[in-house]
Amino acid sequence: MKYDKLTMSAGPAEIHPRVSKAAAEPILYHYDPAFKQLHHGVEEKLKKLFLTSNDIIIMQGEAILGLEAAAFSCIRPGDTCLNLVTGVFGKWFEDFIHMYGGKVVEIRKDYNSSITPEEVRSAFEKNPDIKLMSVVHSETPSGTINPINELCPIAKEYGAITLVDSVSGVAGSEVRTDEWGIDICITGPQKCIGAMPGLSLMAVSPDAWQRIAASNPARNTFLSMLDWKEKWLTHGAFPYTPSVSLIYALNAALDMIFEEGLEAVWKRHGDCARACRAGLKAMGLSLWPESEFIATDCCTAFKIPEAIESASFIEHLRETYGVVISPGYGELNGALLRIGHMGHTAKPMPVMTALTFVGKALRDRGFPAKIGDGLEAALSELY
Ligand SMILES: *Cc1c(COP(=O)(O)O)cnc(C)c1O
């Protein structure tokens, strides 16, 4: 690579220097009152981010830990669980349901599509014993979004607990945890929040705690949400040593979000996503999602033009122009490419740069990308 690198992957995303500097601060003893105060402060900021008055727990592993911990904590053998699948992460959750003995009812749509309220209502009518509904809000590998604001209230009507994977949604798109009836909402710092990977951030409702208490999961394990509630939230004792530096960094990223304003941060992600879509379309490419209404704001998925091979294209783009984007993940590998715009990279300059060099690299490979038209179209969405 000749010049600097710009990482516009679908996560983890580049972070602001203020966030990485925070992570470099001296390590505090986790029972130093200053650290305990900082940790509680981060929980309060996360409540503002999730728009919730529910408990916040911060588990000390990448967001997949939070997803598995929720399955471990909520699902008893024989429980019927409704799993909504519009992509790779949605499908993955089925494995967790099976692992903890649950019975799966699935609504599966094509991975360029999204789930409708009618489909969810009909699943509950047919299966009145559903105990839990799991759904991915922003399905990063598909570049799509599910309407959790409409789906979760239906599940609550039928008495189910709602579990939402909003790892790439929160901070990038509107998420109203309490208003929308989300019992367990999970996100991670490494996507739209703009910090580094390594934590699971969870908002947990009283209904979810009731369900967890009734399912009586094992304690003293890394997967135990109850340990965090009973030891830390209730008695001020950490179940084990927290990731001190990651908490510093998360704190700085959250400060930056609230200095800018949460709604302004949502809008910035939305503007960059629209610009990226407009730019790619004007260059002559096709978007992956079946409609722009269901395109996520955290990344833009587009179809790979015929005759271009995904892995070697990505390598060419990185080696020649320094721009890093993501291939399709899992079963979508080879079908689409993704430009991430999340957190620190959901800004006009990196988006315009990514479009320029994606266009140039496509031309190098024989696809006649109309770079000028693409940049004009993107600019007109931004300014
Ligand atoms: C990023 C992400 C996760 C976390 O998984 P990774 O292995 O870190 O990518 C979970 N769910 C969704 C929807 C994500 O985008």
mmCIF file of N, CA and C in Angstrom, residues 268-373:
data_model
loop_
_atom_site.group_PDB
_atom_site.id
_atom_site.type_symbol
_atom_site.label_atom_id
_atom_site.label_comp_id
_atom_site.label_asym_id
_atom_site.label_seq_id
_atom_site.Cartn_x
_atom_site.Cartn_y
_atom_site.Cartn_z
ATOM 1 N N ARG A 268 -26.666 11.907 10.846
ATOM 2 C CA ARG A 268 -25.393 11.813 10.123
ATOM 3 C C ARG A 268 -25.255 10.430 9.479
ATOM 4 N N HIS A 269 -25.590 9.381 10.214
ATOM 5 C CA HIS A 269 -25.530 8.038 9.632
ATOM 6 C C HIS A 269 -26.518 7.911 8.469
ATOM 7 N N GLY A 270 -27.717 8.442 8.651
ATOM 8 C CA GLY A 270 -28.739 8.358 7.601
ATOM 9 C C GLY A 270 -28.297 9.107 6.347
ATOM 10 N N ASP A 271 -27.729 10.303 6.535
ATOM 11 C CA ASP A 271 -27.272 11.101 5.387
ATOM 12 C C ASP A 271 -26.154 10.378 4.632
ATOM 13 N N CYS A 272 -25.210 9.833 5.388
ATOM 14 C CA CYS A 272 -24.081 9.142 4.735
ATOM 15 C C CYS A 272 -24.560 7.896 3.994
ATOM 16 N N ALA A 273 -25.525 7.200 4.580
ATOM 17 C CA ALA A 273 -26.046 5.994 3.929
ATOM 18 C C ALA A 273 -26.760 6.364 2.633
ATOM 19 N N ARG A 274 -27.576 7.423 2.673
ATOM 20 C CA ARG A 274 -28.281 7.848 1.460
ATOM 21 C C ARG A 274 -27.281 8.282 0.392
ATOM 22 N N ALA A 275 -26.256 9.009 0.818
ATOM 23 C CA ALA A 275 -25.238 9.477 -0.129
ATOM 24 C C ALA A 275 -24.527 8.286 -0.769
ATOM 25 N N CYS A 276 -24.208 7.297 0.048
ATOM 26 C CA CYS A 276 -23.477 6.137 -0.460
ATOM 27 C C CYS A 276 -24.343 5.372 -1.460
ATOM 28 N N ARG A 277 -25.614 5.212 -1.122
ATOM 29 C CA ARG A 277 -26.522 4.502 -2.051
ATOM 30 C C ARG A 277 -26.676 5.284 -3.350
ATOM 31 N N ALA A 278 -26.898 6.593 -3.213
ATOM 32 C CA ALA A 278 -27.093 7.419 -4.413
ATOM 33 C C ALA A 278 -25.841 7.372 -5.289
ATOM 34 N N GLY A 279 -24.682 7.431 -4.641
ATOM 35 C CA GLY A 279 -23.424 7.423 -5.379
ATOM 36 C C GLY A 279 -23.229 6.134 -6.151
ATOM 37 N N LEU A 280 -23.465 5.019 -5.491
ATOM 38 C CA LEU A 280 -23.262 3.725 -6.153
ATOM 39 C C LEU A 280 -24.248 3.545 -7.306
ATOM 40 N N LYS A 281 -25.503 3.941 -7.063
ATOM 41 C CA LYS A 281 -26.510 3.794 -8.131
ATOM 42 C C LYS A 281 -26.135 4.647 -9.345
ATOM 43 N N ALA A 282 -25.718 5.893 -9.073
ATOM 44 C CA ALA A 282 -25.384 6.785 -10.196
ATOM 45 C C ALA A 282 -24.138 6.300 -10.947
ATOM 46 N N MET A 283 -23.307 5.536 -10.277
ATOM 47 C CA MET A 283 -22.147 4.958 -10.975
ATOM 48 C C MET A 283 -22.545 3.800 -11.868
ATOM 49 N N GLY A 284 -23.774 3.288 -11.647
ATOM 50 C CA GLY A 284 -24.251 2.190 -12.481
ATOM 51 C C GLY A 284 -24.340 0.861 -11.743
ATOM 52 N N LEU A 285 -24.246 0.907 -10.413
ATOM 53 C CA LEU A 285 -24.318 -0.343 -9.639
ATOM 54 C C LEU A 285 -25.734 -0.571 -9.111
ATOM 55 N N SER A 286 -26.005 -1.793 -8.673
ATOM 56 C CA SER A 286 -27.316 -2.114 -8.092
ATOM 57 C C SER A 286 -27.163 -2.406 -6.616
ATOM 58 N N LEU A 287 -28.097 -1.879 -5.830
ATOM 59 C CA LEU A 287 -28.065 -2.128 -4.383
ATOM 60 C C LEU A 287 -28.530 -3.558 -4.111
ATOM 61 N N TRP A 288 -28.065 -4.123 -3.000
ATOM 62 C CA TRP A 288 -28.463 -5.486 -2.630
ATOM 63 C C TRP A 288 -29.880 -5.533 -2.035
ATOM 64 N N PRO A 289 -30.235 -4.637 -1.079
ATOM 65 C CA PRO A 289 -31.583 -4.723 -0.490
ATOM 66 C C PRO A 289 -32.657 -4.529 -1.561
ATOM 67 N N GLU A 290 -33.787 -5.243 -1.399
ATOM 68 C CA GLU A 290 -34.819 -5.190 -2.448
ATOM 69 C C GLU A 290 -35.458 -3.811 -2.542
ATOM 70 N N SER A 291 -35.366 -3.029 -1.458
ATOM 71 C CA SER A 291 -35.894 -1.665 -1.520
ATOM 72 C C SER A 291 -35.063 -0.784 -0.600
ATOM 73 N N GLU A 292 -34.972 0.499 -0.966
ATOM 74 C CA GLU A 292 -34.164 1.397 -0.125
ATOM 75 C C GLU A 292 -34.812 1.649 1.225
ATOM 76 N N PHE A 293 -36.124 1.396 1.336
ATOM 77 C CA PHE A 293 -36.804 1.597 2.620
ATOM 78 C C PHE A 293 -36.240 0.685 3.700
ATOM 79 N N ILE A 294 -35.710 -0.469 3.281
ATOM 80 C CA ILE A 294 -35.209 -1.414 4.282
ATOM 81 C C ILE A 294 -33.682 -1.449 4.308
ATOM 82 N N ALA A 295 -33.031 -0.456 3.694
ATOM 83 C CA ALA A 295 -31.560 -0.420 3.742
ATOM 84 C C ALA A 295 -31.123 0.103 5.112
ATOM 85 N N THR A 296 -30.116 -0.533 5.690
ATOM 86 C CA THR A 296 -29.629 -0.070 6.989
ATOM 87 C C THR A 296 -28.768 1.175 6.809
ATOM 88 N N ASP A 297 -28.617 1.943 7.900
ATOM 89 C CA ASP A 297 -27.800 3.164 7.838
ATOM 90 C C ASP A 297 -26.331 2.905 8.165
ATOM 91 N N CYS A 298 -25.998 1.694 8.602
ATOM 92 C CA CYS A 298 -24.624 1.469 9.069
ATOM 93 C C CYS A 298 -23.680 1.038 7.942
ATOM 94 N N CYS A 299 -24.232 0.475 6.887
ATOM 95 C CA CYS A 299 -23.380 0.072 5.758
ATOM 96 C C CYS A 299 -24.232 -0.042 4.507
ATOM 97 N N THR A 300 -23.577 0.010 3.365
ATOM 98 C CA THR A 300 -24.298 -0.110 2.097
ATOM 99 C C THR A 300 -23.850 -1.375 1.387
ATOM 100 N N ALA A 301 -24.822 -2.255 1.141
ATOM 101 C CA ALA A 301 -24.525 -3.506 0.429
ATOM 102 C C ALA A 301 -24.936 -3.350 -1.026
ATOM 103 N N PHE A 302 -24.024 -3.689 -1.926
ATOM 104 C CA PHE A 302 -24.364 -3.619 -3.358
ATOM 105 C C PHE A 302 -23.900 -4.879 -4.068
ATOM 106 N N LYS A 303 -24.581 -5.168 -5.177
ATOM 107 C CA LYS A 303 -24.282 -6.401 -5.911
ATOM 108 C C LYS A 303 -22.932 -6.286 -6.610
ATOM 109 N N ILE A 304 -22.203 -7.366 -6.628
ATOM 110 C CA ILE A 304 -20.941 -7.380 -7.361
ATOM 111 C C ILE A 304 -21.255 -7.516 -8.852
ATOM 112 N N PRO A 305 -20.751 -6.586 -9.663
ATOM 113 C CA PRO A 305 -21.003 -6.726 -11.102
ATOM 114 C C PRO A 305 -20.473 -8.070 -11.598
ATOM 115 N N GLU A 306 -21.169 -8.625 -12.558
ATOM 116 C CA GLU A 306 -20.761 -9.904 -13.118
ATOM 117 C C GLU A 306 -19.308 -9.842 -13.591
ATOM 118 N N ALA A 307 -18.621 -10.924 -13.497
ATOM 119 C CA ALA A 307 -17.232 -11.050 -13.967
ATOM 120 C C ALA A 307 -16.221 -10.433 -13.011
ATOM 121 N N ILE A 308 -16.683 -9.831 -11.918
ATOM 122 C CA ILE A 308 -15.704 -9.345 -10.934
ATOM 123 C C ILE A 308 -15.706 -10.307 -9.750
ATOM 124 N N GLU A 309 -14.523 -10.689 -9.350
ATOM 125 C CA GLU A 309 -14.397 -11.671 -8.276
ATOM 126 C C GLU A 309 -14.149 -10.922 -6.962
ATOM 127 N N SER A 310 -14.953 -11.240 -5.955
ATOM 128 C CA SER A 310 -14.995 -10.475 -4.715
ATOM 129 C C SER A 310 -13.634 -10.332 -4.022
ATOM 130 N N ALA A 311 -13.001 -11.450 -3.714
ATOM 131 C CA ALA A 311 -11.786 -11.387 -2.889
ATOM 132 C C ALA A 311 -10.668 -10.629 -3.604
ATOM 133 N N SER A 312 -10.495 -10.875 -4.900
ATOM 134 C CA SER A 312 -9.382 -10.213 -5.575
ATOM 135 C C SER A 312 -9.701 -8.734 -5.808
ATOM 136 N N PHE A 313 -10.988 -8.396 -5.947
ATOM 137 C CA PHE A 313 -11.367 -6.983 -6.070
ATOM 138 C C PHE A 313 -11.031 -6.230 -4.782
ATOM 139 N N ILE A 314 -11.416 -6.831 -3.658
ATOM 140 C CA ILE A 314 -11.168 -6.191 -2.358
ATOM 141 C C ILE A 314 -9.667 -6.012 -2.124
ATOM 142 N N GLU A 315 -8.914 -7.007 -2.525
ATOM 143 C CA GLU A 315 -7.468 -6.926 -2.358
ATOM 144 C C GLU A 315 -6.870 -5.818 -3.241
ATOM 145 N N HIS A 316 -7.364 -5.739 -4.478
ATOM 146 C CA HIS A 316 -6.898 -4.696 -5.404
ATOM 147 C C HIS A 316 -7.209 -3.299 -4.841
ATOM 148 N N LEU A 317 -8.423 -3.122 -4.332
ATOM 149 C CA LEU A 317 -8.855 -1.833 -3.777
ATOM 150 C C LEU A 317 -7.968 -1.449 -2.584
ATOM 151 N N ARG A 318 -7.646 -2.429 -1.771
ATOM 152 C CA ARG A 318 -6.825 -2.165 -0.591
ATOM 153 C C ARG A 318 -5.365 -1.897 -0.968
ATOM 154 N N GLU A 319 -4.818 -2.745 -1.809
ATOM 155 C CA GLU A 319 -3.393 -2.631 -2.129
ATOM 156 C C GLU A 319 -3.105 -1.398 -2.972
ATOM 157 N N THR A 320 -3.985 -1.086 -3.908
ATOM 158 C CA THR A 320 -3.704 -0.001 -4.841
ATOM 159 C C THR A 320 -4.136 1.351 -4.295
ATOM 160 N N TYR A 321 -5.294 1.391 -3.617
ATOM 161 C CA TYR A 321 -5.840 2.693 -3.200
ATOM 162 C C TYR A 321 -5.951 2.860 -1.683
ATOM 163 N N GLY A 322 -5.678 1.809 -0.935
ATOM 164 C CA GLY A 322 -5.690 1.924 0.527
ATOM 165 C C GLY A 322 -7.065 1.916 1.156
ATOM 166 N N VAL A 323 -8.107 1.606 0.371
ATOM 167 C CA VAL A 323 -9.464 1.615 0.926
ATOM 168 C C VAL A 323 -9.891 0.178 1.247
ATOM 169 N N VAL A 324 -10.328 -0.016 2.483
ATOM 170 C CA VAL A 324 -10.727 -1.348 2.937
ATOM 171 C C VAL A 324 -12.251 -1.409 3.047
ATOM 172 N N ILE A 325 -12.866 -2.322 2.285
ATOM 173 C CA ILE A 325 -14.307 -2.551 2.441
ATOM 174 C C ILE A 325 -14.516 -4.032 2.744
ATOM 175 N N SER A 326 -15.775 -4.409 2.995
ATOM 176 C CA SER A 326 -16.060 -5.791 3.398
ATOM 177 C C SER A 326 -16.689 -6.592 2.277
ATOM 178 N N PRO A 327 -16.350 -7.877 2.220
ATOM 179 C CA PRO A 327 -17.047 -8.773 1.286
ATOM 180 C C PRO A 327 -18.390 -9.175 1.894
ATOM 181 N N GLY A 328 -19.159 -9.970 1.168
ATOM 182 C CA GLY A 328 -20.340 -10.588 1.763
ATOM 183 C C GLY A 328 -19.881 -11.567 2.832
ATOM 184 N N TYR A 329 -20.688 -11.719 3.881
ATOM 185 C CA TYR A 329 -20.311 -12.568 5.014
ATOM 186 C C TYR A 329 -21.122 -13.857 4.945
ATOM 187 N N GLY A 330 -20.470 -14.964 5.282
ATOM 188 C CA GLY A 330 -21.179 -16.248 5.310
ATOM 189 C C GLY A 330 -21.690 -16.613 3.932
ATOM 190 N N GLU A 331 -22.967 -16.985 3.872
ATOM 191 C CA GLU A 331 -23.483 -17.449 2.579
ATOM 192 C C GLU A 331 -23.620 -16.334 1.549
ATOM 193 N N LEU A 332 -23.435 -15.078 1.969
ATOM 194 C CA LEU A 332 -23.525 -13.968 1.008
ATOM 195 C C LEU A 332 -22.173 -13.643 0.371
ATOM 196 N N ASN A 333 -21.135 -14.379 0.808
ATOM 197 C CA ASN A 333 -19.820 -14.128 0.237
ATOM 198 C C ASN A 333 -19.837 -14.398 -1.270
ATOM 199 N N GLY A 334 -19.322 -13.413 -2.023
ATOM 200 C CA GLY A 334 -19.272 -13.586 -3.472
ATOM 201 C C GLY A 334 -20.446 -12.934 -4.193
ATOM 202 N N ALA A 335 -21.509 -12.597 -3.431
ATOM 203 C CA ALA A 335 -22.697 -12.014 -4.068
ATOM 204 C C ALA A 335 -22.722 -10.495 -3.944
ATOM 205 N N LEU A 336 -22.143 -9.986 -2.874
ATOM 206 C CA LEU A 336 -22.253 -8.546 -2.634
ATOM 207 C C LEU A 336 -20.974 -8.015 -1.996
ATOM 208 N N LEU A 337 -20.875 -6.684 -2.003
ATOM 209 C CA LEU A 337 -19.789 -5.987 -1.300
ATOM 210 C C LEU A 337 -20.434 -4.975 -0.368
ATOM 211 N N ARG A 338 -19.715 -4.610 0.701
ATOM 212 C CA ARG A 338 -20.294 -3.666 1.664
ATOM 213 C C ARG A 338 -19.322 -2.541 1.997
ATOM 214 N N ILE A 339 -19.836 -1.316 1.897
ATOM 215 C CA ILE A 339 -19.082 -0.157 2.358
ATOM 216 C C ILE A 339 -19.681 0.231 3.708
ATOM 217 N N GLY A 340 -18.854 0.185 4.749
ATOM 218 C CA GLY A 340 -19.339 0.582 6.075
ATOM 219 C C GLY A 340 -19.291 2.091 6.212
ATOM 220 N N HIS A 341 -20.266 2.651 6.946
ATOM 221 C CA HIS A 341 -20.214 4.064 7.335
ATOM 222 C C HIS A 341 -20.829 4.112 8.714
ATOM 223 N N MET A 342 -19.966 3.919 9.684
ATOM 224 C CA MET A 342 -20.445 3.814 11.057
ATOM 225 C C MET A 342 -19.522 4.579 11.989
ATOM 226 N N GLY A 343 -20.119 5.219 12.983
ATOM 227 C CA GLY A 343 -19.329 5.951 13.969
ATOM 228 C C GLY A 343 -18.501 7.033 13.303
ATOM 229 N N HIS A 344 -17.207 6.975 13.537
ATOM 230 C CA HIS A 344 -16.274 7.981 13.029
ATOM 231 C C HIS A 344 -16.214 8.006 11.497
ATOM 232 N N THR A 345 -16.598 6.909 10.831
ATOM 233 C CA THR A 345 -16.533 6.899 9.358
ATOM 234 C C THR A 345 -17.867 7.275 8.709
ATOM 235 N N ALA A 346 -18.892 7.511 9.506
ATOM 236 C CA ALA A 346 -20.164 7.983 8.938
ATOM 237 C C ALA A 346 -20.069 9.494 8.770
ATOM 238 N N LYS A 347 -19.170 9.909 7.897
ATOM 239 C CA LYS A 347 -18.930 11.327 7.665
ATOM 240 C C LYS A 347 -18.689 11.522 6.173
ATOM 241 N N PRO A 348 -18.982 12.727 5.664
ATOM 242 C CA PRO A 348 -18.877 12.945 4.220
ATOM 243 C C PRO A 348 -17.503 12.605 3.643
ATOM 244 N N MET A 349 -16.436 13.005 4.308
ATOM 245 C CA MET A 349 -15.114 12.838 3.691
ATOM 246 C C MET A 349 -14.766 11.366 3.437
ATOM 247 N N PRO A 350 -14.865 10.502 4.457
ATOM 248 C CA PRO A 350 -14.559 9.100 4.161
ATOM 249 C C PRO A 350 -15.532 8.468 3.163
ATOM 250 N N VAL A 351 -16.806 8.856 3.207
ATOM 251 C CA VAL A 351 -17.768 8.264 2.267
ATOM 252 C C VAL A 351 -17.408 8.662 0.836
ATOM 253 N N MET A 352 -17.095 9.954 0.619
ATOM 254 C CA MET A 352 -16.738 10.403 -0.734
ATOM 255 C C MET A 352 -15.456 9.712 -1.210
ATOM 256 N N THR A 353 -14.520 9.555 -0.293
ATOM 257 C CA THR A 353 -13.258 8.896 -0.652
ATOM 258 C C THR A 353 -13.502 7.441 -1.049
ATOM 259 N N ALA A 354 -14.303 6.758 -0.248
ATOM 260 C CA ALA A 354 -14.579 5.343 -0.542
ATOM 261 C C ALA A 354 -15.246 5.213 -1.908
ATOM 262 N N LEU A 355 -16.230 6.081 -2.182
ATOM 263 C CA LEU A 355 -16.928 6.004 -3.469
ATOM 264 C C LEU A 355 -15.953 6.208 -4.633
ATOM 265 N N THR A 356 -15.083 7.211 -4.477
ATOM 266 C CA THR A 356 -14.119 7.501 -5.543
ATOM 267 C C THR A 356 -13.298 6.269 -5.903
ATOM 268 N N PHE A 357 -12.737 5.632 -4.863
ATOM 269 C CA PHE A 357 -11.797 4.546 -5.148
ATOM 270 C C PHE A 357 -12.492 3.223 -5.450
ATOM 271 N N VAL A 358 -13.699 3.030 -4.897
ATOM 272 C CA VAL A 358 -14.463 1.846 -5.318
ATOM 273 C C VAL A 358 -14.759 1.977 -6.809
ATOM 274 N N GLY A 359 -15.149 3.192 -7.230
ATOM 275 C CA GLY A 359 -15.419 3.426 -8.655
ATOM 276 C C GLY A 359 -14.185 3.185 -9.504
ATOM 277 N N LYS A 360 -13.059 3.717 -9.054
ATOM 278 C CA LYS A 360 -11.809 3.566 -9.822
ATOM 279 C C LYS A 360 -11.401 2.089 -9.914
ATOM 280 N N ALA A 361 -11.485 1.387 -8.790
ATOM 281 C CA ALA A 361 -11.080 -0.025 -8.789
ATOM 282 C C ALA A 361 -12.007 -0.853 -9.677
ATOM 283 N N LEU A 362 -13.306 -0.492 -9.704
ATOM 284 C CA LEU A 362 -14.235 -1.200 -10.587
ATOM 285 C C LEU A 362 -13.844 -0.984 -12.049
ATOM 286 N N ARG A 363 -13.477 0.258 -12.364
ATOM 287 C CA ARG A 363 -13.056 0.550 -13.747
ATOM 288 C C ARG A 363 -11.818 -0.253 -14.119
ATOM 289 N N ASP A 364 -10.879 -0.328 -13.148
ATOM 290 C CA ASP A 364 -9.663 -1.118 -13.400
ATOM 291 C C ASP A 364 -10.026 -2.548 -13.783
ATOM 292 N N ARG A 365 -11.155 -3.023 -13.230
ATOM 293 C CA ARG A 365 -11.563 -4.404 -13.494
ATOM 294 C C ARG A 365 -12.551 -4.524 -14.653
ATOM 295 N N GLY A 366 -12.738 -3.419 -15.376
ATOM 296 C CA GLY A 366 -13.538 -3.499 -16.590
ATOM 297 C C GLY A 366 -14.991 -3.085 -16.451
ATOM 298 N N PHE A 367 -15.417 -2.711 -15.233
ATOM 299 C CA PHE A 367 -16.795 -2.241 -15.085
ATOM 300 C C PHE A 367 -16.802 -0.724 -15.305
ATOM 301 N N PRO A 368 -17.649 -0.200 -16.220
ATOM 302 C CA PRO A 368 -17.585 1.220 -16.583
ATOM 303 C C PRO A 368 -18.256 2.127 -15.540
ATOM 304 N N ALA A 369 -17.711 2.174 -14.331
ATOM 305 C CA ALA A 369 -18.320 2.995 -13.266
ATOM 306 C C ALA A 369 -18.268 4.468 -13.650
ATOM 307 N N LYS A 370 -19.426 5.131 -13.514
ATOM 308 C CA LYS A 370 -19.482 6.563 -13.835
ATOM 309 C C LYS A 370 -19.139 7.338 -12.561
ATOM 310 N N ILE A 371 -17.842 7.493 -12.338
ATOM 311 C CA ILE A 371 -17.384 8.037 -11.052
ATOM 312 C C ILE A 371 -17.918 9.457 -10.830
ATOM 313 N N GLY A 372 -17.801 10.304 -11.837
ATOM 314 C CA GLY A 372 -18.260 11.692 -11.690
ATOM 315 C C GLY A 372 -19.735 11.766 -11.334
ATOM 316 N N ASP A 373 -20.557 11.002 -12.041
ATOM 317 C CA ASP A 373 -21.998 11.002 -11.748
ATOM 318 C C ASP A 373 -22.247 10.523 -10.318
#
